[in-house]
Amino acid sequence: MQQGLLTIGMLAGGLGLFLLAVNMITDGLTQAAGHALRDMLGKWTRTLGRGIVTGLSITAIVQSSSAVTVATIGFVNAGLIGLYQALGVVYGSNIGTTMTGWLVAIIGFKINVEAFALPIVGAGMLLSLTGGESRRAHFGMALAGFGLFFIGIDVLRDAFAGLMTVIDLTRFTLDGIAGVLMYTGVGFLMTVLTQSSSAAIAITLTAASGGVLGLYAAAAMVIGANVGTTSTAAIAVIGATSNAKRVAAAHIVFNVVTGIVAILILPLLFWAVNNTEELLGLESVPVVTLALFHTVFNVLGVILMFPLSRRLARFLDRRFVTQEEIEGR
């Protein structure tokens, strides 16, 4: 009983550290950049291709596709960029969010946390405390968040190792399509509750690494987390303008369509992932396989949706039309 409570406490603490870290990275880098992020979104989204690269780059840096999507909604709302250009940012942000999985896979399980992450937290907080309201202070906060990111991963890893000794998780598994749909729902729910697909994916990768989840179950949870991240955009546009609702709808359409396609061709995707691992000489371990899977199915989604973007923009232009817009036209 005591071991079970300790494991639950470690899971909650690891998740809390991870969410705090992601918020610190996002807020710190956003504040440190000042108007630079706004300028990038304004200047580098004039074509769909540029929008994809911009959305990918900013999301990979700030570690939050939700923050980039909500910012994009604001720009469309203000008339700085059009709906068609915003689609590129939405597509790119979904690829950029896969960077979390790669950080966990490449660094998260191969470092001595005390030797690597703790000094980063210390240096970051020193910059933050001595920087006042300058950019240096905000950058220090982001740096401290980066260190906490790996501490959170380490706590989660230990918690899942303890979970295997306390609970027999094989009793809760389902086979076939029912199992895939169940784990997709779990990933979706985790993301909605935490409002962070990065946290849900980090939990999934650490669980798979500890042998708690099989590859197919973990992949289904990654798909669910990818769909669940649309909840932030949906919440952000409650009571907002028609343009804001259209961008949120585009985000939902892209993620849902991509998720459905990924579930339908799951064995084919794993075949492509395994061949890519061999081609690139990557280590064939669950975390690397899942990080690559996350990237592959998001890139596939962009390839599928790219030719349909103008049609999607025209379709959404006819939705959420207010009486004021009709009179204005």
mmCIF file of C-alpha atoms in Angstrom:
data_model
loop_
_atom_site.group_PDB
_atom_site.id
_atom_site.type_symbol
_atom_site.label_atom_id
_atom_site.label_comp_id
_atom_site.label_asym_id
_atom_site.label_seq_id
_atom_site.Cartn_x
_atom_site.Cartn_y
_atom_site.Cartn_z
ATOM 1 C CA MET A 1 0.000 0.000 0.000
ATOM 2 C CA GLN A 2 2.770 2.400 0.981
ATOM 3 C CA GLN A 3 4.724 1.556 -2.184
ATOM 4 C CA GLY A 4 1.603 2.183 -4.276
ATOM 5 C CA LEU A 5 1.039 5.622 -2.727
ATOM 6 C CA LEU A 6 4.712 6.479 -3.227
ATOM 7 C CA THR A 7 4.481 5.489 -6.926
ATOM 8 C CA ILE A 8 1.322 7.580 -7.441
ATOM 9 C CA GLY A 9 3.023 10.511 -5.722
ATOM 10 C CA MET A 10 6.057 10.163 -7.998
ATOM 11 C CA LEU A 11 3.813 10.043 -11.099
ATOM 12 C CA ALA A 12 1.981 13.181 -9.982
ATOM 13 C CA GLY A 13 5.233 14.934 -9.067
ATOM 14 C CA GLY A 14 6.960 13.984 -12.329
ATOM 15 C CA LEU A 15 3.989 15.186 -14.363
ATOM 16 C CA GLY A 16 3.841 18.409 -12.337
ATOM 17 C CA LEU A 17 7.556 19.066 -12.911
ATOM 18 C CA PHE A 18 7.150 18.380 -16.631
ATOM 19 C CA LEU A 19 4.161 20.727 -17.023
ATOM 20 C CA LEU A 20 5.954 23.428 -15.026
ATOM 21 C CA ALA A 21 9.032 22.996 -17.232
ATOM 22 C CA VAL A 22 7.053 23.275 -20.479
ATOM 23 C CA ASN A 23 5.275 26.418 -19.214
ATOM 24 C CA MET A 24 8.597 27.973 -18.153
ATOM 25 C CA ILE A 25 10.188 27.234 -21.540
ATOM 26 C CA THR A 26 7.188 28.563 -23.473
ATOM 27 C CA ASP A 27 6.682 31.722 -21.400
ATOM 28 C CA GLY A 28 10.397 32.449 -21.008
ATOM 29 C CA LEU A 29 11.257 32.178 -24.705
ATOM 30 C CA THR A 30 8.097 34.026 -25.765
ATOM 31 C CA GLN A 31 8.933 36.937 -23.421
ATOM 32 C CA ALA A 32 12.633 36.882 -24.342
ATOM 33 C CA ALA A 33 11.837 37.067 -28.042
ATOM 34 C CA GLY A 34 9.524 40.043 -27.550
ATOM 35 C CA HIS A 35 8.165 41.190 -30.887
ATOM 36 C CA ALA A 36 10.470 38.843 -32.813
ATOM 37 C CA LEU A 37 7.955 35.975 -32.771
ATOM 38 C CA ARG A 38 5.223 38.288 -34.007
ATOM 39 C CA ASP A 39 7.484 39.617 -36.751
ATOM 40 C CA MET A 40 8.388 36.067 -37.811
ATOM 41 C CA LEU A 41 4.748 35.022 -37.998
ATOM 42 C CA GLY A 42 3.846 38.181 -39.894
ATOM 43 C CA LYS A 43 6.707 38.149 -42.417
ATOM 44 C CA TRP A 44 7.343 34.448 -42.914
ATOM 45 C CA THR A 45 3.810 33.185 -43.540
ATOM 46 C CA ARG A 46 3.178 34.769 -46.929
ATOM 47 C CA THR A 47 3.113 31.368 -48.623
ATOM 48 C CA LEU A 48 1.897 28.013 -47.341
ATOM 49 C CA GLY A 49 5.411 26.516 -47.499
ATOM 50 C CA ARG A 50 6.909 29.384 -45.498
ATOM 51 C CA GLY A 51 4.116 29.047 -42.980
ATOM 52 C CA ILE A 52 4.936 25.369 -42.469
ATOM 53 C CA VAL A 53 8.637 26.111 -41.887
ATOM 54 C CA THR A 54 7.794 28.986 -39.521
ATOM 55 C CA GLY A 55 5.262 26.961 -37.522
ATOM 56 C CA LEU A 56 7.710 24.048 -37.281
ATOM 57 C CA SER A 57 10.632 26.237 -36.170
ATOM 58 C CA ILE A 58 8.795 28.269 -33.533
ATOM 59 C CA THR A 59 7.036 25.217 -32.059
ATOM 60 C CA ALA A 60 10.313 23.273 -31.851
ATOM 61 C CA ILE A 61 11.853 26.213 -29.962
ATOM 62 C CA VAL A 62 9.049 27.091 -27.537
ATOM 63 C CA GLN A 63 7.915 23.449 -27.086
ATOM 64 C CA SER A 64 4.204 24.203 -27.410
ATOM 65 C CA SER A 65 2.107 23.752 -30.544
ATOM 66 C CA SER A 66 -0.877 25.077 -28.577
ATOM 67 C CA ALA A 67 0.891 28.392 -27.867
ATOM 68 C CA VAL A 68 1.820 28.810 -31.553
ATOM 69 C CA THR A 69 -1.704 27.915 -32.708
ATOM 70 C CA VAL A 70 -3.320 30.333 -30.250
ATOM 71 C CA ALA A 71 -0.879 33.075 -31.363
ATOM 72 C CA THR A 72 -1.780 32.326 -34.999
ATOM 73 C CA ILE A 73 -5.477 32.630 -34.138
ATOM 74 C CA GLY A 74 -4.699 36.085 -32.721
ATOM 75 C CA PHE A 75 -2.909 37.163 -35.916
ATOM 76 C CA VAL A 76 -5.735 35.989 -38.155
ATOM 77 C CA ASN A 77 -8.176 37.692 -35.798
ATOM 78 C CA ALA A 78 -6.258 40.956 -36.162
ATOM 79 C CA GLY A 79 -6.118 40.604 -39.957
ATOM 80 C CA LEU A 80 -2.292 40.359 -40.057
ATOM 81 C CA ILE A 81 -2.347 37.054 -41.952
ATOM 82 C CA GLY A 82 -5.048 35.264 -43.927
ATOM 83 C CA LEU A 83 -6.669 31.911 -43.219
ATOM 84 C CA TYR A 84 -4.769 30.162 -46.041
ATOM 85 C CA GLN A 85 -1.387 31.333 -44.655
ATOM 86 C CA ALA A 86 -2.456 30.313 -41.139
ATOM 87 C CA LEU A 87 -2.996 26.745 -42.364
ATOM 88 C CA GLY A 88 0.742 26.483 -43.047
ATOM 89 C CA VAL A 89 1.561 27.499 -39.460
ATOM 90 C CA VAL A 90 -0.925 24.926 -38.126
ATOM 91 C CA TYR A 91 0.643 22.178 -40.277
ATOM 92 C CA GLY A 92 4.182 23.161 -39.276
ATOM 93 C CA SER A 93 3.357 23.367 -35.561
ATOM 94 C CA ASN A 94 2.177 19.755 -35.620
ATOM 95 C CA ILE A 95 5.530 18.632 -37.020
ATOM 96 C CA GLY A 96 7.399 20.923 -34.602
ATOM 97 C CA THR A 97 5.698 19.421 -31.554
ATOM 98 C CA THR A 98 7.367 16.070 -32.347
ATOM 99 C CA MET A 99 10.619 17.617 -31.087
ATOM 100 C CA THR A 100 9.508 16.764 -27.521
ATOM 101 C CA GLY A 101 9.633 13.054 -28.348
ATOM 102 C CA TRP A 102 13.098 13.398 -29.859
ATOM 103 C CA LEU A 103 14.388 15.273 -26.784
ATOM 104 C CA VAL A 104 13.108 12.455 -24.569
ATOM 105 C CA ALA A 105 14.476 9.760 -26.904
ATOM 106 C CA ILE A 106 17.916 11.219 -27.618
ATOM 107 C CA ILE A 107 18.759 12.945 -24.336
ATOM 108 C CA GLY A 108 16.151 12.100 -21.710
ATOM 109 C CA PHE A 109 17.218 8.505 -21.015
ATOM 110 C CA LYS A 110 20.938 8.868 -21.623
ATOM 111 C CA ILE A 111 22.010 11.590 -19.202
ATOM 112 C CA ASN A 112 23.052 11.763 -15.595
ATOM 113 C CA VAL A 113 20.329 14.128 -14.383
ATOM 114 C CA GLU A 114 22.279 15.371 -11.379
ATOM 115 C CA ALA A 115 25.339 16.167 -13.508
ATOM 116 C CA PHE A 116 23.475 17.729 -16.460
ATOM 117 C CA ALA A 117 20.042 19.087 -15.542
ATOM 118 C CA LEU A 118 20.587 20.472 -12.039
ATOM 119 C CA PRO A 119 23.429 22.862 -13.058
ATOM 120 C CA ILE A 120 21.206 24.119 -15.917
ATOM 121 C CA VAL A 121 18.385 24.853 -13.446
ATOM 122 C CA GLY A 122 20.856 26.683 -11.177
ATOM 123 C CA ALA A 123 22.341 28.748 -14.026
ATOM 124 C CA GLY A 124 18.895 29.572 -15.379
ATOM 125 C CA MET A 125 17.569 30.787 -12.037
ATOM 126 C CA LEU A 126 20.740 32.851 -11.475
ATOM 127 C CA LEU A 127 20.121 34.630 -14.789
ATOM 128 C CA SER A 128 16.457 35.071 -13.937
ATOM 129 C CA LEU A 129 17.059 36.522 -10.461
ATOM 130 C CA THR A 130 19.819 38.899 -11.556
ATOM 131 C CA GLY A 131 18.241 40.009 -14.828
ATOM 132 C CA GLY A 132 15.359 42.111 -13.505
ATOM 133 C CA GLU A 133 12.844 42.545 -16.359
ATOM 134 C CA SER A 134 15.415 42.146 -19.138
ATOM 135 C CA ARG A 135 15.459 39.510 -21.858
ATOM 136 C CA ARG A 136 18.269 37.799 -19.963
ATOM 137 C CA ALA A 137 15.886 37.109 -17.067
ATOM 138 C CA HIS A 138 13.265 35.576 -19.363
ATOM 139 C CA PHE A 139 15.916 33.482 -21.111
ATOM 140 C CA GLY A 140 17.135 32.300 -17.690
ATOM 141 C CA MET A 141 13.594 31.193 -16.827
ATOM 142 C CA ALA A 142 13.429 29.210 -20.090
ATOM 143 C CA LEU A 143 16.846 27.663 -19.349
ATOM 144 C CA ALA A 144 15.717 26.606 -15.867
ATOM 145 C CA GLY A 145 12.608 25.096 -17.455
ATOM 146 C CA PHE A 146 14.809 23.122 -19.852
ATOM 147 C CA GLY A 147 16.650 21.594 -16.889
ATOM 148 C CA LEU A 148 13.381 20.799 -15.081
ATOM 149 C CA PHE A 149 12.170 19.098 -18.285
ATOM 150 C CA PHE A 150 14.776 16.350 -17.858
ATOM 151 C CA ILE A 151 14.293 16.103 -14.078
ATOM 152 C CA GLY A 152 10.571 15.530 -14.686
ATOM 153 C CA ILE A 153 11.372 12.815 -17.253
ATOM 154 C CA ASP A 154 13.714 11.131 -14.759
ATOM 155 C CA VAL A 155 11.046 11.123 -12.013
ATOM 156 C CA LEU A 156 8.452 9.715 -14.435
ATOM 157 C CA ARG A 157 10.862 6.983 -15.523
ATOM 158 C CA ASP A 158 11.427 5.910 -11.907
ATOM 159 C CA ALA A 159 7.693 6.060 -11.196
ATOM 160 C CA PHE A 160 6.832 3.762 -14.109
ATOM 161 C CA ALA A 161 9.544 1.346 -13.006
ATOM 162 C CA GLY A 162 7.829 1.204 -9.603
ATOM 163 C CA LEU A 163 4.373 0.955 -11.177
ATOM 164 C CA MET A 164 5.260 -2.353 -12.836
ATOM 165 C CA THR A 165 5.931 -3.920 -9.421
ATOM 166 C CA VAL A 166 2.673 -2.614 -7.899
ATOM 167 C CA ILE A 167 0.022 -3.034 -10.631
ATOM 168 C CA ASP A 168 -0.455 -5.808 -13.164
ATOM 169 C CA LEU A 169 -1.320 -3.645 -16.171
ATOM 170 C CA THR A 170 -1.832 -6.647 -18.443
ATOM 171 C CA ARG A 171 -5.294 -7.035 -16.897
ATOM 172 C CA PHE A 172 -6.390 -3.755 -18.491
ATOM 173 C CA THR A 173 -5.217 -4.408 -22.046
ATOM 174 C CA LEU A 174 -7.377 -5.078 -25.093
ATOM 175 C CA ASP A 175 -6.315 -6.640 -28.373
ATOM 176 C CA GLY A 176 -6.998 -5.621 -31.965
ATOM 177 C CA ILE A 177 -8.816 -2.479 -33.078
ATOM 178 C CA ALA A 178 -10.629 -2.206 -29.716
ATOM 179 C CA GLY A 179 -7.273 -1.892 -27.950
ATOM 180 C CA VAL A 180 -5.985 0.689 -30.439
ATOM 181 C CA LEU A 181 -9.143 2.802 -30.006
ATOM 182 C CA MET A 182 -8.992 2.473 -26.207
ATOM 183 C CA TYR A 183 -5.384 3.680 -26.037
ATOM 184 C CA THR A 184 -6.131 6.463 -28.535
ATOM 185 C CA GLY A 185 -8.887 7.600 -26.178
ATOM 186 C CA VAL A 186 -6.490 7.445 -23.204
ATOM 187 C CA GLY A 187 -3.953 9.629 -25.035
ATOM 188 C CA PHE A 188 -6.696 12.075 -26.009
ATOM 189 C CA LEU A 189 -8.017 12.288 -22.433
ATOM 190 C CA MET A 190 -4.525 12.765 -20.959
ATOM 191 C CA THR A 191 -3.900 15.703 -23.289
ATOM 192 C CA VAL A 192 -7.275 17.330 -22.598
ATOM 193 C CA LEU A 193 -6.756 17.032 -18.829
ATOM 194 C CA THR A 194 -3.164 18.336 -18.833
ATOM 195 C CA GLN A 195 -3.674 20.748 -21.774
ATOM 196 C CA SER A 196 -0.273 19.603 -23.036
ATOM 197 C CA SER A 197 0.323 17.007 -25.732
ATOM 198 C CA SER A 198 4.038 17.207 -24.860
ATOM 199 C CA ALA A 199 3.281 15.938 -21.332
ATOM 200 C CA ALA A 200 1.056 13.136 -22.631
ATOM 201 C CA ILE A 201 3.696 12.038 -25.155
ATOM 202 C CA ALA A 202 6.485 12.190 -22.549
ATOM 203 C CA ILE A 203 4.421 9.972 -20.221
ATOM 204 C CA THR A 204 3.731 7.565 -23.090
ATOM 205 C CA LEU A 205 7.400 7.330 -24.071
ATOM 206 C CA THR A 206 8.566 6.749 -20.501
ATOM 207 C CA ALA A 207 5.862 4.083 -20.020
ATOM 208 C CA ALA A 208 6.933 2.320 -23.241
ATOM 209 C CA SER A 209 10.593 2.551 -22.244
ATOM 210 C CA GLY A 210 9.805 0.913 -18.903
ATOM 211 C CA GLY A 211 7.950 -1.952 -20.567
ATOM 212 C CA VAL A 212 4.562 -0.824 -19.200
ATOM 213 C CA LEU A 213 3.136 -0.281 -22.715
ATOM 214 C CA GLY A 214 3.588 -2.183 -25.960
ATOM 215 C CA LEU A 215 4.597 -0.339 -29.138
ATOM 216 C CA TYR A 216 1.162 -0.405 -30.773
ATOM 217 C CA ALA A 217 -0.566 0.744 -27.573
ATOM 218 C CA ALA A 218 1.955 3.564 -27.119
ATOM 219 C CA ALA A 219 1.600 4.581 -30.784
ATOM 220 C CA ALA A 220 -2.178 4.767 -30.355
ATOM 221 C CA MET A 221 -1.715 7.004 -27.294
ATOM 222 C CA VAL A 222 0.581 9.279 -29.312
ATOM 223 C CA ILE A 223 -2.138 9.569 -31.987
ATOM 224 C CA GLY A 224 -4.712 10.362 -29.279
ATOM 225 C CA ALA A 225 -2.441 13.028 -27.777
ATOM 226 C CA ASN A 226 -1.994 14.575 -31.214
ATOM 227 C CA VAL A 227 -5.784 14.876 -31.598
ATOM 228 C CA GLY A 228 -6.256 16.007 -27.981
ATOM 229 C CA THR A 229 -4.029 19.056 -28.437
ATOM 230 C CA THR A 230 -6.817 20.647 -30.524
ATOM 231 C CA SER A 231 -8.800 21.153 -27.305
ATOM 232 C CA THR A 232 -6.646 24.173 -26.395
ATOM 233 C CA ALA A 233 -7.486 25.933 -29.662
ATOM 234 C CA ALA A 234 -11.166 24.996 -29.296
ATOM 235 C CA ILE A 235 -11.263 26.504 -25.794
ATOM 236 C CA ALA A 236 -9.341 29.614 -26.919
ATOM 237 C CA VAL A 237 -11.966 30.573 -29.544
ATOM 238 C CA ILE A 238 -15.045 30.392 -27.300
ATOM 239 C CA GLY A 239 -16.775 33.711 -27.932
ATOM 240 C CA ALA A 240 -14.098 34.767 -30.447
ATOM 241 C CA THR A 241 -14.523 36.091 -33.977
ATOM 242 C CA SER A 242 -15.400 34.015 -37.032
ATOM 243 C CA ASN A 243 -11.812 34.086 -38.347
ATOM 244 C CA ALA A 244 -10.478 32.742 -35.044
ATOM 245 C CA LYS A 245 -13.031 29.908 -35.118
ATOM 246 C CA ARG A 246 -11.996 29.032 -38.680
ATOM 247 C CA VAL A 247 -8.336 28.628 -37.691
ATOM 248 C CA ALA A 248 -9.313 26.459 -34.714
ATOM 249 C CA ALA A 249 -11.536 24.380 -37.014
ATOM 250 C CA ALA A 250 -8.632 23.944 -39.464
ATOM 251 C CA HIS A 251 -6.439 22.721 -36.598
ATOM 252 C CA ILE A 252 -9.102 20.212 -35.543
ATOM 253 C CA VAL A 253 -9.698 19.003 -39.137
ATOM 254 C CA PHE A 254 -5.970 18.482 -39.750
ATOM 255 C CA ASN A 255 -5.336 16.577 -36.505
ATOM 256 C CA VAL A 256 -8.474 14.429 -36.709
ATOM 257 C CA VAL A 257 -7.900 13.487 -40.370
ATOM 258 C CA THR A 258 -4.229 12.732 -39.683
ATOM 259 C CA GLY A 259 -5.172 10.626 -36.639
ATOM 260 C CA ILE A 260 -7.790 8.603 -38.541
ATOM 261 C CA VAL A 261 -5.382 7.909 -41.415
ATOM 262 C CA ALA A 262 -2.630 6.893 -38.957
ATOM 263 C CA ILE A 263 -4.940 4.418 -37.179
ATOM 264 C CA LEU A 264 -6.103 2.921 -40.496
ATOM 265 C CA ILE A 265 -2.560 2.324 -41.764
ATOM 266 C CA LEU A 266 -0.840 1.665 -38.408
ATOM 267 C CA PRO A 267 0.987 -1.537 -39.542
ATOM 268 C CA LEU A 268 2.150 0.211 -42.724
ATOM 269 C CA LEU A 269 3.444 3.171 -40.692
ATOM 270 C CA PHE A 270 5.432 0.865 -38.427
ATOM 271 C CA TRP A 271 6.887 -0.832 -41.492
ATOM 272 C CA ALA A 272 7.998 2.588 -42.790
ATOM 273 C CA VAL A 273 9.368 3.552 -39.351
ATOM 274 C CA ASN A 274 11.374 0.325 -39.010
ATOM 275 C CA ASN A 275 12.860 0.739 -42.482
ATOM 276 C CA THR A 276 13.710 4.378 -41.769
ATOM 277 C CA GLU A 277 15.439 3.360 -38.536
ATOM 278 C CA GLU A 278 17.607 0.884 -40.455
ATOM 279 C CA LEU A 279 18.323 3.417 -43.204
ATOM 280 C CA LEU A 280 19.388 6.133 -40.728
ATOM 281 C CA GLY A 281 21.195 3.700 -38.442
ATOM 282 C CA LEU A 282 19.047 4.647 -35.436
ATOM 283 C CA GLU A 283 18.946 2.546 -32.295
ATOM 284 C CA SER A 284 15.857 0.292 -32.401
ATOM 285 C CA VAL A 285 14.433 1.000 -28.925
ATOM 286 C CA PRO A 286 10.809 1.935 -28.061
ATOM 287 C CA VAL A 287 11.435 5.654 -27.410
ATOM 288 C CA VAL A 288 13.280 6.194 -30.702
ATOM 289 C CA THR A 289 10.708 4.164 -32.640
ATOM 290 C CA LEU A 290 7.826 6.151 -31.131
ATOM 291 C CA ALA A 291 9.527 9.533 -31.673
ATOM 292 C CA LEU A 292 10.104 8.605 -35.321
ATOM 293 C CA PHE A 293 6.510 7.317 -35.599
ATOM 294 C CA HIS A 294 5.183 10.639 -34.250
ATOM 295 C CA THR A 295 7.221 12.558 -36.827
ATOM 296 C CA VAL A 296 6.349 10.253 -39.738
ATOM 297 C CA PHE A 297 2.596 10.368 -39.269
ATOM 298 C CA ASN A 298 2.554 14.172 -38.840
ATOM 299 C CA VAL A 299 4.658 14.633 -41.986
ATOM 300 C CA LEU A 300 2.293 12.243 -43.767
ATOM 301 C CA GLY A 301 -0.624 14.397 -42.594
ATOM 302 C CA VAL A 302 0.976 17.521 -44.081
ATOM 303 C CA ILE A 303 1.611 15.690 -47.385
ATOM 304 C CA LEU A 304 -2.052 14.612 -47.494
ATOM 305 C CA MET A 305 -3.514 18.016 -46.571
ATOM 306 C CA PHE A 306 -1.151 20.292 -48.521
ATOM 307 C CA PRO A 307 -2.906 19.845 -51.922
ATOM 308 C CA LEU A 308 -6.317 20.310 -50.250
ATOM 309 C CA SER A 309 -5.438 23.505 -48.383
ATOM 310 C CA ARG A 310 -7.128 25.986 -50.743
ATOM 311 C CA ARG A 311 -10.300 23.895 -50.751
ATOM 312 C CA LEU A 312 -10.191 23.674 -46.958
ATOM 313 C CA ALA A 313 -9.731 27.459 -46.700
ATOM 314 C CA ARG A 314 -12.687 28.074 -49.041
ATOM 315 C CA PHE A 315 -14.808 25.544 -47.120
ATOM 316 C CA LEU A 316 -14.028 27.222 -43.785
ATOM 317 C CA ASP A 317 -14.670 30.701 -45.233
ATOM 318 C CA ARG A 318 -18.288 29.638 -45.646
ATOM 319 C CA ARG A 319 -18.524 28.505 -42.017
ATOM 320 C CA PHE A 320 -19.069 30.533 -38.826
ATOM 321 C CA VAL A 321 -20.426 33.448 -40.905
ATOM 322 C CA THR A 322 -22.026 36.144 -38.733
ATOM 323 C CA GLN A 323 -24.798 38.551 -39.707
ATOM 324 C CA GLU A 324 -22.283 41.422 -39.533
ATOM 325 C CA GLU A 325 -20.024 39.679 -42.090
ATOM 326 C CA ILE A 326 -22.960 39.120 -44.431
ATOM 327 C CA GLU A 327 -23.944 42.793 -44.225
ATOM 328 C CA GLY A 328 -20.300 43.873 -44.620
ATOM 329 C CA ARG A 329 -19.923 41.835 -47.816
#
